[in-house]
Amino acid sequence: MSDATYDVIVIGSGPGGYVCAIRCAQLGLKTACVEGRETLGGTCLNVGCIPSKAMLYASEKYEEARDHLGAFGVKVGKVDLDLKALMAHKDGVVKANTGGVEFLFKKNKIDWLKGWAKFTAKDMVEVAGKSYKAKNIIIASGSDVAPLKGVEVDEDRIVSSTGALALPGVPKHLVVIGGGYIGLEMGSVWRRLGAEVTVVEFLDRILPGMDGEISKQMQRTLGKSGMKFKLATKVTGAKASKKGVSLTLEPARGGDSETLEADYVLLAIGRKPRTEGLGLEAIGVELDERGRIKTDGHFATNVDGVYAIGDVIVGPMLAHKAEEEGVALAESLAGQKGHVNYEAIPGVVYTWPEAASVGKTEEQLKEEGREYKSGKFPFTANGRARAMNATDGFVKVLADKKTDRVLGIHIMGAEAGTMIAECAMAMEFGASAEDIARTCHAHPTLNEAVKEAALAVDGRPLHI
Ligand code: FAD
Ligand code: NAI
């Protein structure tokens, strides 16, 4: 017997789950969303995208006032950090966003089933002792921090991203394990606030998923700002005490070990799909070799009526990817033709400068043996960037050698994350580099560098 019956039950209220629930409700499906956290919004709104961006923005302002405003002729007195106020800003932003999702649920008449969902049959879940039945059940349970042997996260001295969003004070020395999205973003926050930051990365480059040239230049620029890097290095152990952490490091390809002392360690070597506790074994949902829920091109699992989206399935672990999947699945369930274009999903690292990317990297194109042309334009030659004292970085456009179709665009620079939107749009419309080059871009804007890089694909940039 079920306590209530729905067309759709979504498990998890992250950007995948809550957006999917809203779209289902908009399309007239009777929808519920199960969430075990105290607040809606998942990792992204509670302990991910939103709080980290609030801290990145605040710390950027602090550093700007302390170190950079003078160059614009703006005199400020002694700049002090009020960490409590900074954290209150972050908490307020999280509250506004999670409360916003609750409001949207009410507006769209979506039932929030409070508690942790467990399958009792393929069309039934149990939540807080009650049973709920649905024609379709969507798993959007997200991801958790990937563990590292020998480094036990205690969220006190050895923290995950969640702990790094709430350190009690500015560390003297923060060691970050992993030179990816979280390591560089949270490392930037605490470096700006005054910590010495050392990033220990297993590979011989940071940001392994990004275009190689972006990674190299990002490392150089972040290095100039004071962040230290130990590449091709692995952490083999971490001993935490009340005062700090003693880490044992080894060269990735073998060699003598060394120790590194830190007062805090942030473990950020990736995330793993969250499938425990859902009772997937009971209904026979298959996982792949990396523990992700296996789905077909329409988000269907091997069990009839059970679907999965977001971080818990294959693909980049990004909020907007999860959202797109949520919308596409809701539309398919309502009889429409939902679709996600995985070729045009942007990725943005919100450091200063930002790194943003859409489509294929040069490394990927080389590996595929695809013939391509490349056009580059540096921000040193962009008038607006000069006016902003933000000349670090460049735009790179990669296009098919024969057809000129854009295959990838990679940007390092101030506001790269905003600029990448026009690039994703261009790719979505199947634009050629010539199409971008012939599109009138307002002057003076940073985006003119995108147009110039597109012109450079054909060897005719105007301002360099
Ligand atoms: P989640 O957001 O993880 O949500 C899953 C929800 O399901 C959780 O709330 C969980 O409590 C709930 N749940 C799980 N199991 C059950 C159950 N059995 N019953 C009920 N509820 C359950 N991505 C970006 O695109 N941009 C960023 O700037 C960005 N910044 C990030 C910063 C940090 C520090 C982190 C950690 C991640 C960041 N991400 C960012 C990644 C982004 O947060 C994820 O890709 C996104 O949240 C995935 O959405 P999701 O809906 O799949 O899952
Ligand atoms: P990540 O995959 O971005 O980076 C992990 C890094 O750790 C990689 O460079 C990897 O080579 C390295 N690594 C792996 N094992 C290691 C080891 N044993 N020792 C040292 N280094 C090791 O993962 P991260 O930073 O944890 O973030 C998780 C995910 O969350 C990201 O992949 C991204 O999908 C998402 N995210 C997105 C953000 C954004 O969109 N701006 C911000 C933060 C997170």
Coordinates of C-alpha atoms and ligand atoms in Angstrom, one line a residue:
M1 CA 0.0 0.0 0.0
S2 CA 1.3 3.4 -0.8
D3 CA 0.6 6.6 1.1
A4 CA 0.5 8.6 -2.1
T5 CA 0.9 8.1 -5.8
Y6 CA 2.6 10.3 -8.4
D7 CA 3.4 10.4 -12.1
V8 CA 7.0 11.2 -11.1
I9 CA 9.1 10.9 -8.0
V10 CA 12.6 12.6 -8.2
I11 CA 15.2 11.4 -5.6
G12 CA 17.5 14.3 -4.8
S13 CA 16.9 18.1 -5.0
G14 CA 20.2 19.2 -6.5
P15 CA 20.3 21.1 -9.8
G16 CA 19.5 17.9 -11.7
G17 CA 16.6 16.9 -9.4
Y18 CA 14.9 20.2 -8.6
V19 CA 15.0 21.4 -12.2
C20 CA 13.7 18.1 -13.4
A21 CA 10.8 18.3 -10.9
I22 CA 9.9 21.8 -11.9
R23 CA 9.9 20.9 -15.6
C24 CA 7.8 17.8 -14.9
A25 CA 5.3 19.9 -12.9
Q26 CA 5.2 22.6 -15.7
L27 CA 4.3 19.8 -18.1
G28 CA 1.3 18.7 -16.0
L29 CA 2.9 15.7 -14.3
K30 CA 2.0 15.1 -10.6
T31 CA 5.5 15.3 -9.1
A32 CA 7.2 14.8 -5.8
C33 CA 10.9 15.3 -4.9
V34 CA 12.6 13.5 -2.1
E35 CA 15.4 15.3 -0.2
G36 CA 17.1 14.1 3.0
R37 CA 19.0 17.3 3.7
E38 CA 17.4 20.1 5.8
T39 CA 17.3 22.4 2.8
L40 CA 16.7 21.9 -0.9
G41 CA 19.2 22.6 -3.7
G42 CA 21.7 19.7 -3.3
T43 CA 25.4 19.9 -3.3
C44 CA 25.4 22.9 -5.6
L45 CA 23.3 25.3 -3.6
N46 CA 24.3 24.1 -0.1
V47 CA 27.9 23.2 -0.2
G48 CA 29.1 23.6 -3.8
C49 CA 28.7 26.1 -6.6
I50 CA 26.9 28.8 -4.7
P51 CA 28.8 29.1 -1.4
S52 CA 32.1 28.7 -3.2
K53 CA 31.2 31.5 -5.6
A54 CA 30.1 33.7 -2.7
M55 CA 33.5 33.2 -1.1
L56 CA 35.4 33.6 -4.4
Y57 CA 33.6 36.9 -5.1
A58 CA 34.1 38.3 -1.5
S59 CA 37.8 37.3 -1.4
E60 CA 38.4 38.8 -4.8
K61 CA 36.9 42.1 -3.6
Y62 CA 39.1 41.9 -0.5
E63 CA 42.3 41.3 -2.5
E64 CA 41.3 44.0 -5.0
A65 CA 40.8 46.6 -2.3
R66 CA 44.0 45.5 -0.6
D67 CA 46.3 45.2 -3.6
H68 CA 44.8 46.5 -6.8
L69 CA 42.6 49.6 -6.3
G70 CA 45.6 51.9 -5.9
A71 CA 46.5 51.3 -9.5
F72 CA 43.2 52.9 -10.6
G73 CA 43.8 56.0 -8.4
V74 CA 41.4 54.8 -5.7
K75 CA 43.0 55.4 -2.3
V76 CA 41.7 53.1 0.4
G77 CA 42.9 53.1 4.0
K78 CA 44.1 50.0 5.7
V79 CA 42.1 47.0 4.5
D80 CA 41.0 44.6 7.1
L81 CA 39.3 41.2 6.8
D82 CA 36.2 40.4 8.7
L83 CA 36.0 36.7 8.2
K84 CA 32.8 36.4 10.2
A85 CA 31.0 38.9 7.9
L86 CA 32.4 37.1 4.8
M87 CA 30.9 33.8 6.1
A88 CA 27.6 35.5 7.0
H89 CA 27.5 36.8 3.4
K90 CA 28.1 33.3 2.1
D91 CA 25.5 31.8 4.5
G92 CA 22.9 34.4 3.5
V93 CA 23.4 33.7 -0.2
V94 CA 23.0 29.9 0.4
K95 CA 19.8 30.6 2.4
A96 CA 18.3 32.8 -0.3
N97 CA 19.0 30.2 -2.9
T98 CA 17.8 27.1 -1.1
G99 CA 14.7 29.1 0.1
G100 CA 14.2 30.1 -3.5
V101 CA 13.9 26.4 -4.5
E102 CA 11.4 25.8 -1.7
F103 CA 9.4 28.7 -3.0
L104 CA 9.5 27.3 -6.6
F105 CA 8.3 23.9 -5.3
K106 CA 5.3 25.5 -3.7
K107 CA 4.6 27.6 -6.8
N108 CA 4.7 24.5 -9.0
K109 CA 2.8 22.3 -6.5
I110 CA 5.7 19.9 -6.1
D111 CA 5.5 17.8 -2.9
W112 CA 8.8 17.8 -1.0
L113 CA 9.0 14.4 0.7
K114 CA 11.4 15.0 3.6
G115 CA 13.8 12.1 4.3
W116 CA 16.0 9.6 2.6
A117 CA 14.5 7.5 -0.2
K118 CA 14.9 3.8 -0.6
F119 CA 13.5 1.6 -3.3
T120 CA 11.2 -1.1 -2.1
A121 CA 10.0 -2.0 -5.6
K122 CA 10.8 -0.5 -9.0
D123 CA 7.8 1.8 -8.7
M124 CA 7.9 2.4 -5.0
V125 CA 10.1 4.2 -2.5
E126 CA 10.1 4.4 1.2
V127 CA 10.7 7.8 2.8
A128 CA 10.6 8.4 6.6
G129 CA 8.5 5.2 7.2
K130 CA 6.0 6.0 4.4
S131 CA 5.6 4.4 1.0
Y132 CA 5.2 6.4 -2.2
K133 CA 4.4 5.0 -5.6
A134 CA 5.1 6.5 -9.0
K135 CA 5.0 5.6 -12.7
N136 CA 8.5 7.0 -13.1
I137 CA 11.2 7.3 -10.5
I138 CA 14.3 9.5 -11.3
I139 CA 17.5 9.1 -9.4
A140 CA 19.3 12.4 -9.0
S141 CA 21.3 11.5 -5.9
G142 CA 24.4 13.4 -7.0
S143 CA 28.0 12.7 -5.7
D144 CA 30.3 12.7 -2.7
V145 CA 33.9 13.5 -2.1
A146 CA 36.3 10.8 -3.5
P147 CA 38.4 9.4 -0.7
L148 CA 42.2 9.0 -0.8
K149 CA 44.0 6.1 1.0
G150 CA 46.0 7.4 3.9
V151 CA 44.3 10.7 4.1
E152 CA 41.2 10.6 6.3
V153 CA 38.9 13.5 6.0
D154 CA 37.8 14.6 9.6
E155 CA 36.4 18.0 8.5
D156 CA 38.6 19.5 11.3
R157 CA 42.2 19.6 10.1
I158 CA 41.8 17.5 7.0
V159 CA 38.8 18.9 5.2
S160 CA 36.7 18.2 2.0
S161 CA 35.3 21.2 0.1
T162 CA 32.5 21.3 2.6
G163 CA 35.0 22.0 5.5
A164 CA 37.0 24.4 3.3
L165 CA 33.9 26.5 3.0
A166 CA 33.8 27.0 6.8
L167 CA 37.3 27.1 8.2
P168 CA 37.3 28.8 11.5
G169 CA 40.2 31.2 10.6
V170 CA 42.7 31.9 7.8
P171 CA 45.2 29.1 7.7
K172 CA 48.9 29.9 7.8
H173 CA 49.6 27.1 5.4
L174 CA 46.8 25.3 3.5
V175 CA 47.9 22.2 1.5
V176 CA 45.4 21.3 -1.3
I177 CA 45.6 17.8 -2.6
G178 CA 44.4 17.9 -6.3
G179 CA 44.9 20.8 -8.8
G180 CA 41.4 20.6 -10.3
Y181 CA 38.3 22.8 -10.0
I182 CA 37.9 22.7 -6.2
G183 CA 41.6 22.8 -5.4
L184 CA 42.2 25.9 -7.5
E185 CA 39.0 27.7 -6.5
M186 CA 39.1 27.1 -2.7
G187 CA 42.9 27.5 -2.8
S188 CA 42.4 30.9 -4.4
V189 CA 39.9 31.9 -1.7
W190 CA 42.2 31.2 1.2
R191 CA 45.3 32.5 -0.6
R192 CA 43.6 35.8 -1.2
L193 CA 42.5 35.9 2.5
G194 CA 46.2 35.5 3.5
A195 CA 47.1 31.8 3.6
E196 CA 50.2 30.3 2.0
V197 CA 48.7 27.7 -0.3
T198 CA 50.5 24.7 -1.8
V199 CA 48.7 22.5 -4.4
V200 CA 49.9 18.9 -4.6
E201 CA 48.9 17.4 -7.9
F202 CA 49.5 13.8 -9.0
L203 CA 49.8 14.6 -12.7
D204 CA 52.4 16.8 -14.3
R205 CA 49.8 19.5 -15.0
I206 CA 46.9 21.2 -13.3
L207 CA 43.3 21.2 -14.7
P208 CA 43.8 18.0 -16.6
G209 CA 40.4 18.2 -18.4
M210 CA 41.1 21.6 -19.9
D211 CA 43.1 22.6 -23.0
G212 CA 46.8 22.2 -22.3
E213 CA 47.7 25.8 -23.1
I214 CA 45.1 27.1 -20.6
S215 CA 46.4 24.8 -17.9
K216 CA 50.0 25.9 -18.5
Q217 CA 49.1 29.7 -18.5
M218 CA 46.8 29.3 -15.5
Q219 CA 49.5 27.7 -13.5
R220 CA 51.9 30.5 -14.4
T221 CA 49.4 33.2 -13.5
L222 CA 48.2 31.6 -10.3
G223 CA 51.9 31.0 -9.4
K224 CA 52.6 34.7 -9.9
S225 CA 49.8 35.5 -7.5
G226 CA 51.6 33.3 -4.9
M227 CA 50.0 29.9 -5.2
K228 CA 52.7 27.1 -5.0
F229 CA 52.5 23.9 -7.0
K230 CA 54.0 20.5 -6.5
L231 CA 53.2 18.6 -9.7
A232 CA 53.8 14.9 -10.4
T233 CA 53.6 14.3 -6.7
K234 CA 51.5 11.9 -4.7
V235 CA 50.4 12.1 -1.1
T236 CA 50.9 8.8 0.6
G237 CA 49.9 9.7 4.2
A238 CA 48.6 12.4 6.4
K239 CA 48.8 12.6 10.2
A240 CA 46.5 15.1 11.8
S241 CA 47.0 16.5 15.3
K242 CA 45.3 19.3 17.2
K243 CA 47.7 21.8 15.7
G244 CA 48.0 20.7 12.1
V245 CA 48.8 18.0 9.6
S246 CA 52.0 16.3 8.6
L247 CA 51.9 15.0 5.1
T248 CA 54.1 12.4 3.4
L249 CA 54.7 13.1 -0.3
E250 CA 56.4 11.0 -3.0
P251 CA 57.2 11.7 -6.6
A252 CA 54.4 10.2 -8.7
R253 CA 56.9 8.0 -10.6
G254 CA 58.7 6.9 -7.5
G255 CA 61.7 8.3 -5.6
D256 CA 62.5 9.6 -2.1
S257 CA 59.6 10.7 0.1
E258 CA 59.4 14.1 1.9
T259 CA 57.2 15.6 4.5
L260 CA 55.2 18.8 4.3
E261 CA 53.6 20.5 7.3
A262 CA 50.3 22.3 7.0
D263 CA 47.8 23.6 9.5
Y264 CA 44.9 22.5 7.2
V265 CA 44.7 20.1 4.3
L266 CA 41.9 20.2 1.6
L267 CA 41.3 16.9 -0.1
A268 CA 39.9 17.6 -3.6
I269 CA 40.8 14.7 -6.0
G270 CA 37.4 14.4 -7.6
R271 CA 34.0 13.2 -6.6
K272 CA 32.2 9.8 -6.7
P273 CA 28.6 9.0 -7.6
R274 CA 26.3 8.6 -4.6
T275 CA 24.4 5.4 -4.8
E276 CA 24.6 4.0 -1.3
G277 CA 21.4 3.6 0.7
L278 CA 19.1 3.8 -2.3
G279 CA 18.3 0.1 -2.3
L280 CA 19.4 -0.2 -5.9
E281 CA 20.4 -3.8 -5.4
A282 CA 16.8 -4.7 -4.4
I283 CA 15.5 -3.7 -7.8
G284 CA 18.6 -4.6 -9.8
V285 CA 19.8 -1.2 -11.2
E286 CA 23.1 -1.7 -12.9
L287 CA 26.2 0.4 -12.2
D288 CA 29.2 0.8 -14.5
E289 CA 32.8 0.1 -13.6
R290 CA 33.2 3.5 -11.9
G291 CA 30.1 3.0 -9.7
R292 CA 27.9 5.3 -11.8
I293 CA 24.3 4.4 -12.7
K294 CA 24.2 3.0 -16.2
T295 CA 21.8 4.7 -18.5
D296 CA 20.9 4.7 -22.2
G297 CA 20.7 7.8 -24.4
H298 CA 17.4 8.7 -22.8
F299 CA 18.5 8.5 -19.1
A300 CA 16.7 5.1 -18.7
T301 CA 18.4 2.6 -16.4
N302 CA 18.1 -1.2 -17.1
V303 CA 15.0 -1.2 -14.8
D304 CA 11.7 -0.2 -16.5
G305 CA 10.4 3.2 -15.2
V306 CA 13.6 4.0 -13.3
Y307 CA 15.8 6.8 -14.7
A308 CA 19.0 8.7 -13.6
I309 CA 20.5 12.1 -14.3
G310 CA 23.3 14.4 -13.0
D311 CA 26.5 13.6 -11.2
V312 CA 25.3 10.0 -10.5
I313 CA 25.6 9.1 -14.2
V314 CA 28.4 9.5 -16.8
G315 CA 29.6 12.9 -18.0
P316 CA 31.0 16.1 -16.5
M317 CA 30.0 16.6 -12.8
L318 CA 28.6 20.1 -13.5
A319 CA 25.4 21.7 -12.3
H320 CA 24.3 22.9 -15.7
K321 CA 24.9 19.5 -17.2
A322 CA 22.6 18.0 -14.5
E323 CA 20.0 20.7 -15.2
E324 CA 20.0 20.1 -18.9
E325 CA 19.5 16.4 -18.3
G326 CA 16.7 17.1 -15.9
V327 CA 14.8 19.2 -18.4
A328 CA 15.4 16.7 -21.3
L329 CA 14.2 13.8 -19.2
A330 CA 11.1 15.7 -18.0
E331 CA 10.2 16.6 -21.6
S332 CA 10.7 13.0 -22.7
L333 CA 8.5 11.7 -19.9
A334 CA 5.8 14.2 -21.0
G335 CA 5.9 12.8 -24.6
Q336 CA 8.2 15.6 -26.0
K337 CA 11.6 15.1 -27.5
G338 CA 14.1 16.0 -24.8
H339 CA 17.7 16.3 -25.9
V340 CA 21.1 17.3 -24.4
N341 CA 24.0 18.4 -26.7
Y342 CA 27.0 17.1 -24.9
E343 CA 29.3 18.8 -27.5
A344 CA 28.4 22.2 -26.2
I345 CA 28.6 22.0 -22.4
P346 CA 30.8 24.8 -21.0
G347 CA 33.1 24.4 -18.1
V348 CA 34.3 27.3 -16.0
V349 CA 36.9 27.6 -13.3
Y350 CA 36.1 30.7 -11.2
T351 CA 39.6 31.6 -10.2
W352 CA 41.2 34.9 -11.2
P353 CA 41.6 35.0 -14.1
E354 CA 38.9 32.6 -15.0
A355 CA 39.3 29.6 -17.3
A356 CA 36.4 28.6 -19.5
S357 CA 36.1 26.1 -22.1
V358 CA 33.5 24.6 -24.5
G359 CA 33.9 21.8 -27.0
K360 CA 37.1 19.9 -27.9
T361 CA 40.6 20.7 -26.6
E362 CA 43.6 20.6 -28.9
E363 CA 44.8 17.5 -27.2
Q364 CA 41.4 15.7 -27.9
L365 CA 41.5 16.8 -31.6
K366 CA 45.0 15.5 -32.0
E367 CA 44.1 12.2 -30.4
E368 CA 41.1 11.9 -32.7
G369 CA 43.3 12.7 -35.7
R370 CA 41.0 15.6 -36.7
E371 CA 42.4 18.3 -38.9
Y372 CA 41.8 21.7 -37.4
K373 CA 42.8 25.3 -37.6
S374 CA 43.5 27.5 -34.5
G375 CA 43.2 31.2 -33.9
K376 CA 44.4 33.0 -30.8
F377 CA 44.1 36.5 -29.4
P378 CA 45.7 37.8 -26.3
F379 CA 43.9 40.1 -23.8
T380 CA 47.0 42.3 -23.9
A381 CA 45.7 43.6 -27.2
N382 CA 42.1 44.2 -26.0
G383 CA 41.3 47.8 -25.1
R384 CA 38.7 46.9 -22.4
A385 CA 41.1 44.5 -20.7
R386 CA 43.8 47.2 -20.6
A387 CA 41.2 49.6 -19.0
M388 CA 40.5 46.9 -16.4
N389 CA 44.2 46.1 -15.7
A390 CA 43.2 42.5 -16.7
T391 CA 45.4 41.7 -19.6
D392 CA 46.4 38.1 -18.5
G393 CA 45.1 35.4 -20.8
F394 CA 43.8 34.8 -24.3
V395 CA 41.0 33.3 -26.4
K396 CA 41.6 30.3 -28.6
V397 CA 39.2 29.2 -31.3
L398 CA 39.6 25.8 -32.8
A399 CA 37.8 25.1 -36.1
D400 CA 37.6 22.2 -38.6
K401 CA 40.3 22.7 -41.2
K402 CA 38.0 22.0 -44.2
T403 CA 34.5 23.2 -43.1
D404 CA 35.6 26.0 -40.6
R405 CA 33.0 24.7 -38.1
V406 CA 33.9 25.6 -34.6
L407 CA 35.1 22.6 -32.6
G408 CA 36.2 24.2 -29.4
I409 CA 36.8 27.5 -27.7
H410 CA 39.1 28.0 -24.7
I411 CA 39.4 31.2 -22.8
M412 CA 41.6 32.3 -19.9
G413 CA 40.9 35.8 -18.7
A414 CA 38.8 38.1 -16.5
E415 CA 35.1 37.1 -17.0
A416 CA 35.9 34.1 -19.2
G417 CA 33.0 32.3 -17.6
T418 CA 30.6 35.0 -19.0
M419 CA 32.3 35.1 -22.3
I420 CA 32.0 31.4 -22.9
A421 CA 28.2 31.7 -23.2
E422 CA 28.4 33.3 -26.7
C423 CA 30.9 30.5 -27.6
A424 CA 28.5 27.7 -26.4
M425 CA 25.7 29.5 -28.3
A426 CA 27.8 29.6 -31.5
M427 CA 28.5 25.9 -31.2
E428 CA 24.9 25.1 -30.5
F429 CA 24.0 26.7 -33.8
G430 CA 26.8 24.9 -35.6
A431 CA 28.6 28.2 -36.3
S432 CA 31.8 28.5 -38.3
A433 CA 34.7 30.6 -37.1
E434 CA 33.8 33.0 -40.0
D435 CA 30.2 33.3 -38.5
I436 CA 31.7 34.5 -35.2
A437 CA 34.2 36.7 -37.0
R438 CA 31.4 38.4 -38.9
T439 CA 29.2 39.0 -35.9
C440 CA 29.3 42.6 -34.7
H441 CA 30.7 42.7 -31.2
A442 CA 30.2 45.8 -29.1
H443 CA 33.2 47.9 -28.4
P444 CA 35.0 48.1 -26.1
T445 CA 34.2 44.6 -24.6
L446 CA 36.3 41.7 -23.6
N447 CA 34.2 39.6 -26.0
E448 CA 35.9 41.4 -28.9
A449 CA 38.8 39.0 -28.2
V450 CA 36.5 36.1 -29.2
K451 CA 35.8 37.8 -32.5
E452 CA 39.5 38.5 -33.0
A453 CA 40.4 34.9 -32.2
A454 CA 37.8 33.8 -34.8
L455 CA 39.4 36.2 -37.3
A456 CA 42.8 34.7 -36.4
V457 CA 41.6 31.3 -37.5
D458 CA 41.7 32.7 -41.0
G459 CA 44.9 34.6 -40.4
R460 CA 43.2 38.0 -40.4
P461 CA 43.0 39.4 -36.8
L462 CA 42.7 43.2 -36.9
H463 CA 44.3 44.3 -33.7
I464 CA 47.5 42.3 -33.5
Ligands
FAD1 P1 23.6 17.1 -6.1 O1 23.6 18.5 -6.2 O2 24.7 16.4 -5.4 O3 22.2 16.7 -5.3 C1 21.9 15.5 -4.9 C2 20.9 15.6 -3.8 O4 20.4 14.3 -3.6 C3 21.6 15.9 -2.4 O5 21.0 17.0 -1.9 C4 21.4 14.7 -1.6 O6 21.1 15.0 -0.2 C5 20.2 14.1 -2.2 N1 20.1 12.6 -2.0 C6 21.0 11.7 -2.2 N2 20.5 10.4 -1.9 C7 19.3 10.6 -1.5 C8 18.3 9.8 -1.0 N3 18.4 8.4 -1.0 N4 17.1 10.3 -0.6 C9 16.9 11.7 -0.7 N5 17.8 12.5 -1.1 C10 19.0 12.0 -1.5 N6 29.3 22.8 -10.7 C11 29.1 23.8 -11.6 O7 28.5 23.6 -12.7 N7 29.6 25.1 -11.3 C12 30.2 25.3 -10.1 O8 30.6 26.5 -9.9 C13 30.4 24.3 -9.2 N8 31.0 24.5 -8.0 C14 31.2 23.4 -7.2 C15 31.9 23.7 -6.0 C16 32.0 22.7 -5.1 C17 32.7 22.9 -3.8 C18 31.5 21.4 -5.3 C19 31.6 20.3 -4.3 C20 30.8 21.1 -6.5 C21 30.7 22.2 -7.4 N9 30.0 22.0 -8.7 C22 29.9 23.0 -9.5 C23 29.5 20.6 -9.0 C24 27.9 20.6 -8.8 O9 27.7 20.9 -7.4 C25 27.4 19.3 -9.1 O10 27.7 18.9 -10.5 C26 25.8 19.3 -9.0 O11 25.4 19.7 -7.7 C27 25.3 18.0 -9.4 O12 23.9 18.0 -9.3 P2 23.0 16.7 -9.0 O13 21.6 17.2 -9.0 O14 23.4 15.6 -9.8 O15 23.4 16.3 -7.5
NAI2 P1 38.7 17.5 -10.4 O1 38.5 16.2 -11.1 O2 38.4 18.8 -11.0 O3 40.3 17.6 -10.0 C1 40.9 16.6 -9.2 C2 42.4 16.8 -9.4 O4 43.0 15.9 -8.5 C3 42.9 16.4 -10.8 O5 43.8 17.4 -11.3 C4 43.6 15.0 -10.6 O6 44.6 14.8 -11.5 C5 44.1 15.2 -9.1 N1 44.3 14.0 -8.4 C6 43.6 12.8 -8.5 N2 44.1 11.9 -7.6 C7 45.1 12.6 -7.0 C8 46.0 12.2 -5.9 N3 46.0 11.0 -5.4 N4 46.9 13.1 -5.5 C9 47.0 14.3 -6.0 N5 46.1 14.7 -7.0 C10 45.2 13.9 -7.5 O7 38.0 17.3 -8.9 P2 37.6 18.3 -7.8 O8 38.5 19.5 -7.9 O9 37.6 17.5 -6.5 O10 36.1 18.7 -8.1 C11 35.2 17.7 -8.3 C12 34.2 18.0 -9.4 O11 33.3 19.0 -8.9 C13 34.9 18.7 -10.6 O12 35.4 17.7 -11.4 C14 33.8 19.4 -11.2 O13 33.1 18.5 -12.0 C15 33.0 19.9 -10.0 N6 33.3 21.3 -9.7 C16 33.0 22.2 -10.6 C17 33.3 23.5 -10.3 C18 33.0 24.5 -11.4 O14 32.3 24.2 -12.3 N7 33.6 25.7 -11.3 C19 33.9 23.9 -9.1 C20 34.2 22.9 -8.2 C21 33.8 21.6 -8.5

